[in-house]
Steps between C-alpha positions, in 0.01 A plus 500: 500500500636829398530790745574767245478560121796613291665499166851395409752492209618178327801439284330234285143437389560129547523541877160672532297188572735374770517841656118545508467158652755531776457860615175584666347840432690553171259639249704679236841431334695726274764319286830663422557629156807278463293185536326557160660314223568641161210454259284288736373466857297251710212530748431241767160360574293613805586866450358815334779645279527858382745573215646846430680650201741777604309522828153530353254211534470279194176325413489135379326433178355148482465299176131601476591869504387583862734701717571459874730677747572158658737274299436121508764255634751342270772595258460822309721537188618701320515824698786762520693529825325826608170301528512334840293371790454789739261363767388160622192469722405169663165336415495295829283588799677670786402471865587813703503511881341832624505512882297775664630588848341676790136487391248618759193292561157629610607477866840667436709186509811501287516212250741398222342339189698328219350518147609286203406638152540302178511696164626471145593742225240520223564509124451146372324524166388136525268595793363798309718758692656811347882453450540884549434434874848360526656816366281712738623288792863530397506876438238635730424275796829310556561248772574752781194702422288195488626383840438839659150530362419147616625561845308828534173351380536190720601702803191714471259208450646282773505785757132575426418128544689482832328814626159349440569183719559431872833340591310179582380477148815580321621136477181416302609702184790264426476300175502147631280194554193707607497695180634225272168433318454866436857592424526212236194626316639856499857416387380251241251749355759780492776286340278375216313824431590685179605859476171608366308336784724674759456842329124458502491515881384834618665622817402749760736794550397575848737375774205421721448184287742314738279574806194412291652169407584420862145570608360286221726217605360518850153481379557210263527223767255416772648293779329204658601253774559204267503613131700777340384591147763668290368799312488501119576866522571703198808292386312255281219254507661282771263237654426533875741268694381349829716364766408336833705611797605294801345693781703301752828622371397854393282578794201736531648780705697665220212541246571875464862429414409244236253745341764771498757262343252402227423855419877586486560203269237618259631850522863392427399301191273784363765762566779302324274451199412871505864597525579274208225663283610850601859430418408349165312812411800705598783292344346329196509817287879505589553133396477318837234238599448404867433128518423449868552657844547294820513599860772276636533585867393744764720568812364660815712629791647228717288596810178489316592169326578352844160614631321351206705186533401472870140543411525231237664272761220560746248410231699195410517387863124545540449306181744229627303472833178470311657238281620297806152525655331399176751213454432368850129524444537325164723224649232439766227479240711278291567258790123489590427441133757222486351330802151533353617370172669202663181413688306535177747280320488230779116494480513479123761231525274290732211557261699405210635185668144384599371571150803315367429187712139500386611543147748213531224270640273593214776436252581165660135386461510610139827315458366177643198527276719560208723201589202269526369626169842453348533143626155417361592651164832311510325162553255566220786601275699195592201270414438668166872494426526119590207419270648702218838333554349148482307593184815637344699187600233276339500704186879502501518122534260455215690739285828326594359161393382645178834658435682172584286295257565757235875489576500112480325506166733761371797302636386172329445676169838671534680169572326342203606779272851490650534124429377545148736785445790309657440193272477723188813676612690179561396363163596818315829515693595144420415561136712810506787314667486211247511754209783680669695163550452407147615832374801492732612151386467618142711802575762294684526253206542787258759657731698167517488463124623857447775453761607173337516664158686794649752277685565301181574828318718656770673181632816531285523868587459435870773221489742741328412771754565266799839386349594861451402595858698212634807607307469852631485380860809277443689791356411707811627218725823475296545876515454511880745210549744680274495810712507319832863481629414224759410248230743210456509322160583132496525263206410194699168352598645340808361656824811422704721673247274799496492512880880495510516782241249719691674451840835578351370822348345607835813428698723674237285820520514490880882474512552768231293760677680449830180504685393292794366154425144549378209274538516404128875393544396291812224332312724433200761339724234288670371390162848392390558316812167331481558400139852377587383279794202362325733306271678353798180403666375350176823298460482370856134408458590307173780316676265411789236376265757292315625348818155418605430335168822295513419384851168366391 
C-alpha cells in the first residue's frame, strides 16, 4: 500500500514495467532522451505512453486514420531520433493510505481513522474513455497534486463523519465483517460501472449531505431482540438479510450500544460510498477514477479503549455466568431425560421380549403344521414316484427285450452275410493266387531260358576275363615280393633246405647290424637246432625199431 504518490525518471523504457510493479505509489515515469534509439522506439504494455517531437506532444495515427494522444504498446519504426517517449503513466490500480488524525467525535473524543483509497488513471480507449485524459493528468493534475487533493477531500469527509458519531459508535464505521455484504455490492458495482454510468450520477453540492447521510443510516435499521434486518438503503436493490443473535452471549443490557453500533456501521458504509461518488465527480474530468474507499481502522485514546474493554469484559463475564447457569440447567434436564429414556427403553424392551416370545410360539405352531403337511406331501410324492419307477422299469425291460431280439436277428443275418462274403473272398483269393503262381512259374522259366542263352553267349568272355584277373593278381604278388627285402629266394622244394636258408639269412642280418639278439634270431636258432636234432632222434628211432625187429 502506497503512502504517497510521486513521479520519477527512468534511463530506459524497458525498465518501466519492473519499476511500476516494485515501487508503490509510482504513477508517472519520464524516460531520458538518451534512452531513445535512432529511428525507432518501444513502448511496454500496461502503460499509457505520451510521445513528443522536439518537446511537443505527438499524436499517433492508427491504420484506419484515427488519431490518439496515447500511443499503443510495441515497436514503432521508423521515427527520427527527436521523436521519443516523453511520459509513461501506469494503467494499474493504486491503493493509497490516507490516515486522518485527531478527529473529534460528537462527545469531543479524539480519534485517529485510517482510510485506504483505490484509484486508477483513465484514458483506455477500449473502455470508451478519452485518451486526452492522460495528457490532462500528466500536465495539469500530476501525482503530487492528486495526492494533496485526495488528502484534503478525505480529511474533510472523515472529520464530518467522526463529528456526527459518539466515541462508542466509532468502531462501527470500520469496513469489516459487519459491512461485508454491503461493501461487496458497493465495490463490485463501482469497479464494473462504465464512465458514462458514473457521470450520470447527480451529486449534491451542499456539504450538509454528510450529516444527511448519517441520519438516513440511523433510520434505515430497526433493532429487535433476536433479528437484525440489514437495510437495502440507497446503495442498490440488496435483499434484506436476517440473522438470529445468541442472546446468551450478547446479553440484553447493552441494547442501546448495539443500536448505536448498527447505525454507525450503516453511516460508515454510506459515507464511504458518498465520498467515492464525490471524488469521482471531482477527479474524473482530470483523468482519475476512484474505484473504492475503505475505512481500515479507528483508534481511540488508550484510557477510553481501556474503559470500553472493561465494559466488554463485564458483559462477557455476565454472559459467561449465564452460560454456566444455563449449562448446569441443561445438564440436569439432560440427565433427567436420560433416566426417563432408559426407563422407557426398559419398558419397551420387556414389551418387545413378551411380544417376541408370543410370536415365537405362534411361529413354532405354524412350523409344526408345515412340517406335518410336508411329511404328508413327501409320503404321497414317494408313493407316486415308486409307482412311476415300477412302470418305467417294466417298460424299460420290455424295450430291452425287444432291442435284444432285434440285435440277435441282426447278428445272425450279419454272421450269415459274413460267412458268405468270407467264402467268396477265399475262393477269389485262391483263384488269384493260382493265376499268380502260374504267371510266376512262366516268368521264372522265361528268365532261366534267357539266362542260359546269355550265359552261353558270354561264357567265353567270362573265362577270358577270369584268366586276365588272375594274371593281374599274380603280377601284383610278384611285384610285392620283388620290392620286399625280407623275401628269400630258394631254388629247392625241400622244406629243410629252405628252413636252413631262412635261418642263415636272419642270423646274418642280426650279426651285421651289431644289435642285440632279436626274437627272430632266437627263433631261427631254435628252428635249426630242432631240425638238426630231429635227424638224430629219427636215426635212433630207426635203430631201435630195427633192433626190435631183429629180436623178434
